[in-house]
Short mmCIF file of C-alpha atoms in Angstrom, two decimals:
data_model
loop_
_atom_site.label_atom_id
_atom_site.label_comp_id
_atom_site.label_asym_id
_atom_site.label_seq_id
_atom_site.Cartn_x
_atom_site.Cartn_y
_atom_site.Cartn_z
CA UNK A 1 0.00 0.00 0.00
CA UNK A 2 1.60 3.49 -1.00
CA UNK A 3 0.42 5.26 2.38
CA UNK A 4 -1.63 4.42 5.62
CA UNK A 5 -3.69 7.71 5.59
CA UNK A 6 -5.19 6.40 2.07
CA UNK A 7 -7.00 3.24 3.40
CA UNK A 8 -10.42 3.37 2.61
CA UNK A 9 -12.72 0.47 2.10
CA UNK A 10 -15.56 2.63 0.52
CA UNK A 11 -13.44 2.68 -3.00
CA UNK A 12 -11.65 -0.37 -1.91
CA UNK A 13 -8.61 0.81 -1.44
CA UNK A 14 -7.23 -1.44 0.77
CA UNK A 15 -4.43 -2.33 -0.46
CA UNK A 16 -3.00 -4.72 -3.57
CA UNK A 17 -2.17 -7.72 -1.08
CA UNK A 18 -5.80 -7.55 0.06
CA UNK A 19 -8.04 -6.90 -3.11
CA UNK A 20 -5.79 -10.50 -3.81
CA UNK A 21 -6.76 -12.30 -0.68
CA UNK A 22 -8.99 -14.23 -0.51
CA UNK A 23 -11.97 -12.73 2.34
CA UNK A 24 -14.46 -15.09 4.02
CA UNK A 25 -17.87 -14.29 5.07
CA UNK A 26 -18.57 -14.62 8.99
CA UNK A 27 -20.80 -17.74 7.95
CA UNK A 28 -17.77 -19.26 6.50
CA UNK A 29 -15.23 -18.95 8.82
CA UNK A 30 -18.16 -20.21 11.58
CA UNK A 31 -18.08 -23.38 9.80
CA UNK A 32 -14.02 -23.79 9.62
CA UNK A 33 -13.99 -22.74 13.34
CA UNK A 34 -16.85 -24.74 14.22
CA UNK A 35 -14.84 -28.03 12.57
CA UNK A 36 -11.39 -26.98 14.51
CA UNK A 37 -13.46 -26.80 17.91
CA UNK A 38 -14.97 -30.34 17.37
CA UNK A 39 -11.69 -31.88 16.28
CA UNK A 40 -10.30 -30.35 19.56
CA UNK A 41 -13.33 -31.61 21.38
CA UNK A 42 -12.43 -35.43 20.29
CA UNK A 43 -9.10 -34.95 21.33
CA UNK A 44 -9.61 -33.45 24.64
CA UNK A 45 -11.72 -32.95 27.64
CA UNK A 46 -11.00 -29.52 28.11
CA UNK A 47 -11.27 -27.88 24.37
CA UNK A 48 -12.16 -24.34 25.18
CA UNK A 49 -8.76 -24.47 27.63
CA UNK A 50 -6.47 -25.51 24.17
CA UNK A 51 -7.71 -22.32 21.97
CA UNK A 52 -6.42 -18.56 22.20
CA UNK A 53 -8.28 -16.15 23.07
CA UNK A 54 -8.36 -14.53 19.48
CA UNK A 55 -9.99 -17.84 18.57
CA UNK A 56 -12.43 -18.29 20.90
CA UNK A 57 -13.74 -14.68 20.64
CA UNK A 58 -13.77 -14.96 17.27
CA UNK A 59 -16.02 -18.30 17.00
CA UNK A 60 -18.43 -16.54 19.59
CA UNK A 61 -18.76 -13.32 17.23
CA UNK A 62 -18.95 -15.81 14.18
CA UNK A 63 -21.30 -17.88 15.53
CA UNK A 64 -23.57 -14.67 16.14
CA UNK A 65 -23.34 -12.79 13.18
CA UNK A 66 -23.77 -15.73 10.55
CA UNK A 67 -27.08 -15.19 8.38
CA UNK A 68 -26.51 -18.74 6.60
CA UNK A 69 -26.18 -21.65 9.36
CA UNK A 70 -26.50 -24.72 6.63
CA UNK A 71 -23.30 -25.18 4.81
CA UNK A 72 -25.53 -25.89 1.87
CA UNK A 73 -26.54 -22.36 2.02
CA UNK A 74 -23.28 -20.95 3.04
CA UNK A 75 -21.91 -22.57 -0.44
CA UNK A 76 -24.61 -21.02 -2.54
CA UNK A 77 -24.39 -17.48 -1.10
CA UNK A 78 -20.60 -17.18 -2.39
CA UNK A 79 -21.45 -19.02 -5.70
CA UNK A 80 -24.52 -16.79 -6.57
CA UNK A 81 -22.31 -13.53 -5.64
CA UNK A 82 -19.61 -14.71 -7.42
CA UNK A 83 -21.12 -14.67 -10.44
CA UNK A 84 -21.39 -10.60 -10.34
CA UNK A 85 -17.67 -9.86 -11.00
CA UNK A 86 -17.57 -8.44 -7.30
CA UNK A 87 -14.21 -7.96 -5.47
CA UNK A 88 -13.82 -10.27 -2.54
CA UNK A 89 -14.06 -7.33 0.11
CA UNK A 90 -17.47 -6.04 -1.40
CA UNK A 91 -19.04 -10.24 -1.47
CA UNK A 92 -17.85 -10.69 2.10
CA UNK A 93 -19.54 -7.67 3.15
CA UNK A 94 -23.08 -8.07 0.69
CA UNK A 95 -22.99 -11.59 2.13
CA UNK A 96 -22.24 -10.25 6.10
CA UNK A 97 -24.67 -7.37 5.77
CA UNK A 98 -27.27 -8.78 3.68
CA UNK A 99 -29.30 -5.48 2.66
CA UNK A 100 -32.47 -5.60 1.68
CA UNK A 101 -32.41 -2.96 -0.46
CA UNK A 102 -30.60 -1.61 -3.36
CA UNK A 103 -30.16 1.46 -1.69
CA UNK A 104 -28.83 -0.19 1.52
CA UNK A 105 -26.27 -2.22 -0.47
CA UNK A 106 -24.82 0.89 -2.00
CA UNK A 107 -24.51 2.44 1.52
CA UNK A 108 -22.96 -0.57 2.72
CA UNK A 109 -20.56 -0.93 -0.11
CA UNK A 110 -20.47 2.48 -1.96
CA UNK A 111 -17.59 1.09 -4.48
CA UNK A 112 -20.13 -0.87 -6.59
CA UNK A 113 -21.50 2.34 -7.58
CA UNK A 114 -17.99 4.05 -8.36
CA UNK A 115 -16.68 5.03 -11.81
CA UNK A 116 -15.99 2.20 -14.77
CA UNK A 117 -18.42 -0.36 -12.96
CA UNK A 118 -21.43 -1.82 -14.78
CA UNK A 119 -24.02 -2.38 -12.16
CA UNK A 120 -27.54 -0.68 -12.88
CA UNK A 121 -29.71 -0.79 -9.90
CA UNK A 122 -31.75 -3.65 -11.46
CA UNK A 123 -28.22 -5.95 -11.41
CA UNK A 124 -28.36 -4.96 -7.26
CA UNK A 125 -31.51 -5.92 -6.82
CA UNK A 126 -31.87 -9.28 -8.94
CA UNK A 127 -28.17 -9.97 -6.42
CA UNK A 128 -30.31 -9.20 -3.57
CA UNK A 129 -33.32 -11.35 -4.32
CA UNK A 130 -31.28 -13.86 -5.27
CA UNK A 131 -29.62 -13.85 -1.83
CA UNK A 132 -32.86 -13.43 0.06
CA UNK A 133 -34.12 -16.60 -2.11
CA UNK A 134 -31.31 -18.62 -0.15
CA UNK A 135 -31.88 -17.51 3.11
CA UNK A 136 -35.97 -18.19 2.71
CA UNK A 137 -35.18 -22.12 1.21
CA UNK A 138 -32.45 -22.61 4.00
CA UNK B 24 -13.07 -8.49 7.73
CA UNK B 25 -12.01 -12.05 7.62
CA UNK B 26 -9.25 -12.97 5.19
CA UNK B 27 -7.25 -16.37 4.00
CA UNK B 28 -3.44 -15.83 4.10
CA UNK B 29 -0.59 -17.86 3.31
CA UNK B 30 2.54 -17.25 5.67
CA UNK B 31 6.06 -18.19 5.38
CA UNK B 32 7.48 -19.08 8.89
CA UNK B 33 10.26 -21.01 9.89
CA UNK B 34 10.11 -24.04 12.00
CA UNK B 35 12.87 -25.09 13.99
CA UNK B 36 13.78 -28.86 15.74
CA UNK B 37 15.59 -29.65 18.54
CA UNK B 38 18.39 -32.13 17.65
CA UNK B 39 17.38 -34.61 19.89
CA UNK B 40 13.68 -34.51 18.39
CA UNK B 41 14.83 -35.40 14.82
CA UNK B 42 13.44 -38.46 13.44
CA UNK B 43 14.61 -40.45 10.47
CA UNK B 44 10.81 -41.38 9.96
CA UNK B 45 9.20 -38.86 7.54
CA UNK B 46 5.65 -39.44 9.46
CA UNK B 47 7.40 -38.36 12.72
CA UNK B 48 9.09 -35.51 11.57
CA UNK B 49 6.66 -34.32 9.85
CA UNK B 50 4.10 -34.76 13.13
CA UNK B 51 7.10 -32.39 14.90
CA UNK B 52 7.09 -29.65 12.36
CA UNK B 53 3.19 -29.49 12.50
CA UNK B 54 3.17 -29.67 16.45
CA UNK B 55 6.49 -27.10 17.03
CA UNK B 56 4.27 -24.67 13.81
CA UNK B 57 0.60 -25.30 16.06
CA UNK B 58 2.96 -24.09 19.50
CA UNK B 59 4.84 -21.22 17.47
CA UNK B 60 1.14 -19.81 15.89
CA UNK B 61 -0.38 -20.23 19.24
CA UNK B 62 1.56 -17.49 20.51
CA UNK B 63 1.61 -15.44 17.53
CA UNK B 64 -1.94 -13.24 18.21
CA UNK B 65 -1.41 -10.79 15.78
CA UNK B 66 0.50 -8.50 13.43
CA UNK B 67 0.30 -4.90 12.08
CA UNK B 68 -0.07 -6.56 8.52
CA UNK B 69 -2.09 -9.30 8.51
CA UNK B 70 -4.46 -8.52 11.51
CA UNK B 71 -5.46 -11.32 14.41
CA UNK B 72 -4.67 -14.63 13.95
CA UNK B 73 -7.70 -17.21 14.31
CA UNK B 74 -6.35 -20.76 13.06
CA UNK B 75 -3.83 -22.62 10.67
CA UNK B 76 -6.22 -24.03 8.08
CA UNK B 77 -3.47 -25.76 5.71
CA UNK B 78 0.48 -26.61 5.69
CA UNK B 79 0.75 -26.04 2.50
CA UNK B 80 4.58 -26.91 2.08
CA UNK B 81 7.51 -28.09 4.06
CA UNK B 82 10.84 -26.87 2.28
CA UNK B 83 14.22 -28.78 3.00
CA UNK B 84 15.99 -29.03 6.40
CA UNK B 85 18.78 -26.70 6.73
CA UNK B 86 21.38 -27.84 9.87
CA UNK B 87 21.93 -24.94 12.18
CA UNK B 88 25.37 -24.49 13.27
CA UNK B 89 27.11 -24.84 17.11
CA UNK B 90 23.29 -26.45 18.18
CA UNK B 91 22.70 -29.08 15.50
CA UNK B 92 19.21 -27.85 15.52
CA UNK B 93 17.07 -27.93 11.94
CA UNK B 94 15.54 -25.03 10.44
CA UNK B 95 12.74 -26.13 8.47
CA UNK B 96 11.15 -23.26 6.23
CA UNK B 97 7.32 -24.05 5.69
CA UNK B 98 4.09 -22.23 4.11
CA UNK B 99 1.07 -22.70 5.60
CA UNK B 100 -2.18 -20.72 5.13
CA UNK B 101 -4.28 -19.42 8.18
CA UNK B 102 -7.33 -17.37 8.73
CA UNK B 103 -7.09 -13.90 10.14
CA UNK B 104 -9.09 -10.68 10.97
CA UNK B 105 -8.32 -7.37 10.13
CA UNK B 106 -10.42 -4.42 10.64
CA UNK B 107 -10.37 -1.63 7.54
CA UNK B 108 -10.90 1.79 7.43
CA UNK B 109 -14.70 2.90 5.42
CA UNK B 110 -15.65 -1.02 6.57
CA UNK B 111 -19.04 -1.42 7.34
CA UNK B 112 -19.16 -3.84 10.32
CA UNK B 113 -21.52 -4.91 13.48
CA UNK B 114 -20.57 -5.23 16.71
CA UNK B 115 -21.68 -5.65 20.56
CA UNK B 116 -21.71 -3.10 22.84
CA UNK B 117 -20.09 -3.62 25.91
CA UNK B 118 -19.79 -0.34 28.09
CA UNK B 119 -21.68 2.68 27.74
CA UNK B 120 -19.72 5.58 29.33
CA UNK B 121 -20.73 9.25 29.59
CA UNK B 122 -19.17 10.31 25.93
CA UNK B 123 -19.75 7.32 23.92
CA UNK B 124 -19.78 3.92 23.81
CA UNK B 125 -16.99 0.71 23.43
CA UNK B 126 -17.82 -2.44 21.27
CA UNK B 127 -16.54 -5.70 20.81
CA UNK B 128 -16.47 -6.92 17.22
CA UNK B 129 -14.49 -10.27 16.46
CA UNK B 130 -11.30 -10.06 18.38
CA UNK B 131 -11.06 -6.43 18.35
CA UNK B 132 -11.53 -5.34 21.63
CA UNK B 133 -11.22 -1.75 22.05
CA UNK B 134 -13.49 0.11 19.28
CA UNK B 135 -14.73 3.17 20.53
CA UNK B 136 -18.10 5.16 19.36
CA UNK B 137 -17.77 8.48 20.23
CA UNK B 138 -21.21 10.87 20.83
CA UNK B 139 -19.77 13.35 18.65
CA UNK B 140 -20.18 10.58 16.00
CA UNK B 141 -23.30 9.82 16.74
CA UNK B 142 -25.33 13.07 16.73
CA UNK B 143 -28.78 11.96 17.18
CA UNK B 144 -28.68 10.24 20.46
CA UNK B 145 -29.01 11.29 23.65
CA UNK B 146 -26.76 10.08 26.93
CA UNK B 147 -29.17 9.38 29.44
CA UNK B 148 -26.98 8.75 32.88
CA UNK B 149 -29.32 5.80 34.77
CA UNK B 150 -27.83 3.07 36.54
CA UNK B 151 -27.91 1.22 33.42
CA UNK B 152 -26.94 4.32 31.01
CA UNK B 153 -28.10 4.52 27.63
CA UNK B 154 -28.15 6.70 24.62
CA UNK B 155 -31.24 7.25 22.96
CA UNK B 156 -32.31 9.10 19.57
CA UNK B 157 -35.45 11.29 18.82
CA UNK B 158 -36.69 8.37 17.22
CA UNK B 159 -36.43 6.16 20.03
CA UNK B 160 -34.13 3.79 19.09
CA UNK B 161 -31.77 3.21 21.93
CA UNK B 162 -27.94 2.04 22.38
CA UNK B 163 -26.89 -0.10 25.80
CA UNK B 164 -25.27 -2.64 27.02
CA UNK B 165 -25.27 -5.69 24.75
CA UNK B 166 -27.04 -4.05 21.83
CA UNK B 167 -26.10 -5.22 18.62
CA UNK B 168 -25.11 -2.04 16.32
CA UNK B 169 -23.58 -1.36 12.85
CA UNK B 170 -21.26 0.87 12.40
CA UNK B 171 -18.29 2.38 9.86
CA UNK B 172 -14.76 2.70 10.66
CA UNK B 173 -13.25 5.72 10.41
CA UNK B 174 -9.87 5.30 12.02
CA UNK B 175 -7.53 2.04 12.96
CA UNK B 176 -4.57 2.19 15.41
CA UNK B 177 -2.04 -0.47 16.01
CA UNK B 178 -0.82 -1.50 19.22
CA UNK B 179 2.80 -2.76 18.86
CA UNK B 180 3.58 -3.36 22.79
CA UNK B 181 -0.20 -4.88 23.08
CA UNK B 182 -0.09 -6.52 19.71
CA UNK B 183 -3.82 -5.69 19.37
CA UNK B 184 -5.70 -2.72 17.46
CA UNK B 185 -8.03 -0.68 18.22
CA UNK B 186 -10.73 0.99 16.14
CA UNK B 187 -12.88 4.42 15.75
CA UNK B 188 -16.16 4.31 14.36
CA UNK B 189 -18.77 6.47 13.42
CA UNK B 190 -23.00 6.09 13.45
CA UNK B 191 -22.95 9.15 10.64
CA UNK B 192 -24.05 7.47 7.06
CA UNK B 193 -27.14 5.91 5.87
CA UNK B 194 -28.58 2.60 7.18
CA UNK B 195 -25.97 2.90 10.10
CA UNK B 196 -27.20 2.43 14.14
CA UNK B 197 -28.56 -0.29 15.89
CA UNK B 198 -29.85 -3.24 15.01
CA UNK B 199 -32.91 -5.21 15.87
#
């Protein structure tokens, strides 16, 4: 990243190493952290004594703020966003947030609407129903 | 925001824990890289670090010198946390003081909400204090609320970060 002060995750700028990585949706990571705790659980009596703090805090929040519990659904929420050319950062937070409207999803991730991108509102909404299909067959 | 790294890191094994048998070396390396990640908590860079996900390779053994000890470089990939400036996040409000508010939000800690950032609300000073806006929607203890972060500091001696973050934007407050 060329300067600290410059962050901004409204135009996603966030810097090259980031807009590569790959970003995971709080109902993902609750299933990856939900599968470490039960392998820790077979192995010992005690499970919540072997993690770090950073974990277990992390699992708690996860485990809160998930909108998709079935990893059926948590599967098709990143394969239905993933088929609108969307940076990671802006599906993680679509699929975090879940908006309800189009005018929501712009305030939550104000880059879709910046310069050079093709999205018409009609693009955000059919995204939007889409997701809300999931979450009402889950 | 969650993210899926990949880390180089370099694993070193006592001498007298080498073993000719791939299987058991390999078992060290992967117990010596869970100990060494265990106490890693976080960086400036990457953010907090939840859990090693993968090894994704083990490179060769180089012999250290004077302790006969083995320096294995490896790659593994891990999930971490890292909070952004102009993120839209939710978190848990955990103390309501006099001039704003502190929430919890993954492993971050420390975010603060300041009043001046949110200028619709009220403090009212009870024994359980709130803040409440003309419209009656109210921020205590426990509420869940949605915010944007405007500013991120990094604690070097801590190793933790902590965040500033703002109620002023559309579709931004608490939520039901």
């Amino acid at each position: 990243m060329s300067g600290e002060e410059e962050e901004n995750a409204a135009e996603l700028k966030i810097g090259d190493e980031f807009l590569k990585a790959k970003c995971l949706m709080n109902c993902e990571v609750a299933l990856i952290l939900e599968h470490k705790y039960e392998q820790l659980q077979q192995m010992s009596d005690d499970p919540m004594n072997q993690v770090s703090q950073v974990f277990e805090k992390s699992l708690q929040y996860v485990k809160r703020f998930s909108r998709y519990k079935n990893p059926d659904a948590v599967r098709q929420v990143r394969e239905i966003l993933s088929r609108y050319q969307l940076a990671e950062f802006e599906l993680c937070v679509l699929g975090n947030l879940c908006p309800e409207t189009v005018e929501e999803a712009i305030a939550m991730v104000p880059s879709i609407k910046s310069k050079g991108r093709a999205y018409d509102d009609e693009a955000i909404e059919k995204m939007l129903n889409d997701l809300s299909l999931i979450k009402k067959f889950e | 925001m969650f993210l899926k790294v990949q880390c180089p890191w370099n694993v070193i094994i006592p001498a007298e824990n080498l073993d000719a048998n791939e299987l058991m070396l390999q078992k060290s390396i992967i117990t010596r890289l869970l100990e060494d990640f265990a106490g890693k908590r976080a960086t400036k860079e990457l953010g907090y670090f939840l859990a090693i996900t993968t090894l994704d390779s083990i490179g060769e053994g180089k012999v250290r010198q004077n302790t006969g000890d083995v320096l294995f470089p490896v790659v593994y990939s891990a999930i971490t946390f890292k909070i952004f400036r102009g993120e839209v996040l939710e978190g848990v409000v955990h103390k309501v003081l006099k001039h704003g508010v502190f929430l919890r939000c993954g492993p971050v800690e420390h975010i603060y909400l300041s009043s001046v950032k949110m200028p619709d609300y009220r403090h009212l000073p009870a024994e359980n204090p709130v803040f409440l806006s003309d419209k009656m929607s109210k921020i205590e203890k426990d509420v869940v609320v949605r915010f944007i972060v405007i500013g991120t500091k990094w604690l070097e001696a801590e190793r933790e970060f902590q965040a500033l973050v703002s109620l002023e934007g559309d579709y931004l407050g608490p939520v039901s």
